[in-house]
Amino acid sequence: MAAQAPEQFLEVEVKLAVDEGTGMPDLTQLPGVEEIEGMREHNLSAVYYDTEDLRLTRSKITLRRRTGGADDGWHIKLPKGEGRNEVRMPLDDPTAVPEALRAQVRAIVRNEPLQPIAQVDNRRVEITLAGAEGTVAEFCDDHVTAWSLLPGGERTSWREWELELSEALAGTDEGNALINQATSFLISAGARKSSSPSKLATALGDSLKTAPLPPHLQSEQSLDDDSAAATVVASLRNQRDAIVGWDPRVRADEADSVHQMRVSTREMRSLLETFEGILEGEQLASLEDELKYAAGVLGEARDAEVVEERFTELLDSDESGLVDDAARTHIAGDMRADYNAAHEKIVAMLDSERFMALLDAIDALLAEPPVALSAGKKDEEKQSAEVLYDHLERGYKKLKKRHDKVVEFYDDTTLPLHERENYVHDVRKAAKKLRYSANAAQGAGLKAERLAKACKALQSQLGDFQDAVTSRDRIERLADEARGRGEDTFAYGMLYQRELDRGEQALSGYDDAVREVRKAFKKIKP
């Protein structure tokens, strides 16, 4: 029997503190509210779970097992825009966190046990508010008693008001307007903005300070804030947080999530390579290899996604009428199948011990950055910006060397087409690394913003070129498969030529883009 899929909801709400003696306002005075649709009272009891070092709480994520009310079950809430994404599972086993929910936060908790950290009991009066077109929100008058289960934890009681938008309004402009108006209305009725972001935070109180820090927040080595090493480590930390943050969104197959997670893994690897000499140690090479592997797995799905989008565009824009039904079916459907298979591989990777070990290795590096002794000596003689500039210069020289090969060989038709295209692709990879390095160098006060923008423009242009190459190669494989089935391959040849033309069009202005990178680099020398 297949496991039950979790339910997901976008939660957008406002919580306000209120004194015990404050009277309830007339909620029909809220804009868009015409009547009280219903009123119920619940006795709710929730036990919150986290790791010993409170990894979820520190990431503004809550995991709880709640009984009472209409939504008994396991709930996990993750930040999403102006609200939170709430994922629910039934209480089939009240003693174990469902695997489907644990997967949502696996990149954060990894193999650490989840244990109770607080209990929150709540006597709730729930009022459903309706407008002209149905339910618009639920208002809750909560009388809360909570216990922190951490060392030094205490019992706490308080009252709060909560207004949560209906599913139809959550995430809409109309809903955001109602939240803002309701906040002003409830404050005028005697409520006040809470000093705590959630019931759990209020329950934990000062006992939160007794929990140890997660590895990536521990600092075994004090770095001078103005040093080159501190700048590099800060950039690595940003990418670490991005990788972990994109994990649940990749699992849910949210738009652009695979691409963004791949960018973060590649940027971290690029930083380690570019700033070798500021950081050093045997673990760096292993870390770079594992990041390359992860980016490769993500890349399979990303390439399939890009090609599918291009195929759709090619078919939608075709006016020739020469794409037969059989070709159209394969062109439209095969890449979706490839993407789905590649996405399954990504989820398997994210669940693997290999990926857990990669994340642990990243955290270990951040906890104790392997700063090169030679870098420390150099920093005594040179400013941080100068040290980083030296590394940028190496990256720029690599880009220039690869560009020179394009100038020399791209128009040499005696060479195979793919060999010439690979020279262009090498320039794109060099531009990408230089862009990432320029972004990091800005943290040390180096005026590298223009260089980062110029590299991004060149990278984007050459990315369009490479997408055309990737799409063309896939069309060629589809044609071979069609030929094996005895089908007409004329349509594939026509689309292949169109992608060949689009690739050449993407290179128009290439020299200007490289020239802008050159000008931008000359502007940043400290």
XYZ file of N, CA and C in Angstrom, residues 8 78-81 85 103-105 242-258 260-261 339 343 346-347 350:
99
model
N -0.537 20.012 1.760
C 0.222 21.250 1.861
C -0.709 22.449 1.775
N 7.266 25.700 7.135
C 8.513 26.207 6.582
C 8.288 27.614 6.027
N 9.259 28.518 6.197
C 9.088 29.878 5.665
C 8.867 29.859 4.157
N 7.948 30.719 3.692
C 7.699 30.847 2.252
C 7.133 32.229 1.980
N 7.963 33.111 1.443
C 7.516 34.460 1.131
C 7.037 35.184 2.370
N 4.720 27.669 4.487
C 4.149 26.493 3.859
C 3.945 25.429 4.931
N 11.701 14.210 5.567
C 12.383 14.500 4.306
C 12.386 15.984 3.993
N 11.335 16.691 4.440
C 11.247 18.128 4.189
C 12.402 18.891 4.827
N 12.963 18.348 5.892
C 14.020 19.057 6.632
C 15.279 18.205 6.776
N 21.992 28.577 1.172
C 21.155 28.466 -0.031
C 20.924 27.000 -0.391
N 21.968 26.186 -0.331
C 21.824 24.757 -0.653
C 20.811 24.102 0.276
N 20.971 24.352 1.567
C 20.058 23.771 2.551
C 18.643 24.316 2.353
N 18.521 25.597 2.065
C 17.205 26.210 1.895
C 16.459 25.722 0.668
N 17.199 25.407 -0.398
C 16.538 24.948 -1.626
C 16.136 23.478 -1.559
N 16.709 22.714 -0.633
C 16.452 21.270 -0.577
C 14.964 20.913 -0.578
N 14.140 21.427 0.362
C 12.728 21.026 0.343
C 11.992 21.515 -0.898
N 12.428 22.618 -1.482
C 11.759 23.146 -2.665
C 12.101 22.312 -3.902
N 13.328 21.778 -3.930
C 13.691 20.858 -5.014
C 12.878 19.570 -4.896
N 12.736 19.069 -3.679
C 11.945 17.857 -3.469
C 10.512 18.049 -3.943
N 9.956 19.263 -3.688
C 8.583 19.562 -4.096
C 8.500 19.933 -5.569
N 9.641 19.984 -6.246
C 9.722 20.306 -7.672
C 9.141 21.695 -7.967
N 9.468 22.659 -7.101
C 9.035 24.023 -7.344
C 9.788 24.608 -8.529
N 9.149 25.534 -9.223
C 9.738 26.151 -10.413
C 11.103 26.753 -10.095
N 12.070 26.488 -10.931
C 13.420 27.051 -10.876
C 14.238 26.564 -9.684
N 13.695 25.680 -8.861
C 14.420 25.261 -7.652
C 15.655 24.436 -7.990
N 15.544 23.532 -8.968
C 16.690 22.705 -9.344
C 17.823 23.598 -9.852
N 18.399 26.779 -9.158
C 18.984 27.597 -8.101
C 19.871 26.771 -7.172
N 19.465 25.555 -6.878
C 20.302 24.710 -6.013
C 21.591 24.342 -6.739
N 13.091 14.440 -17.716
C 13.156 15.307 -16.544
C 12.640 14.573 -15.306
N 14.712 13.934 -11.998
C 14.290 14.493 -10.704
C 14.239 13.399 -9.634
N 17.593 13.040 -8.325
C 17.953 14.126 -7.411
C 17.444 13.826 -6.011
N 16.189 13.419 -5.895
C 15.613 13.138 -4.582
C 16.382 11.992 -3.904
N 19.513 13.495 -2.570
C 19.278 14.304 -1.380
C 19.051 13.446 -0.146
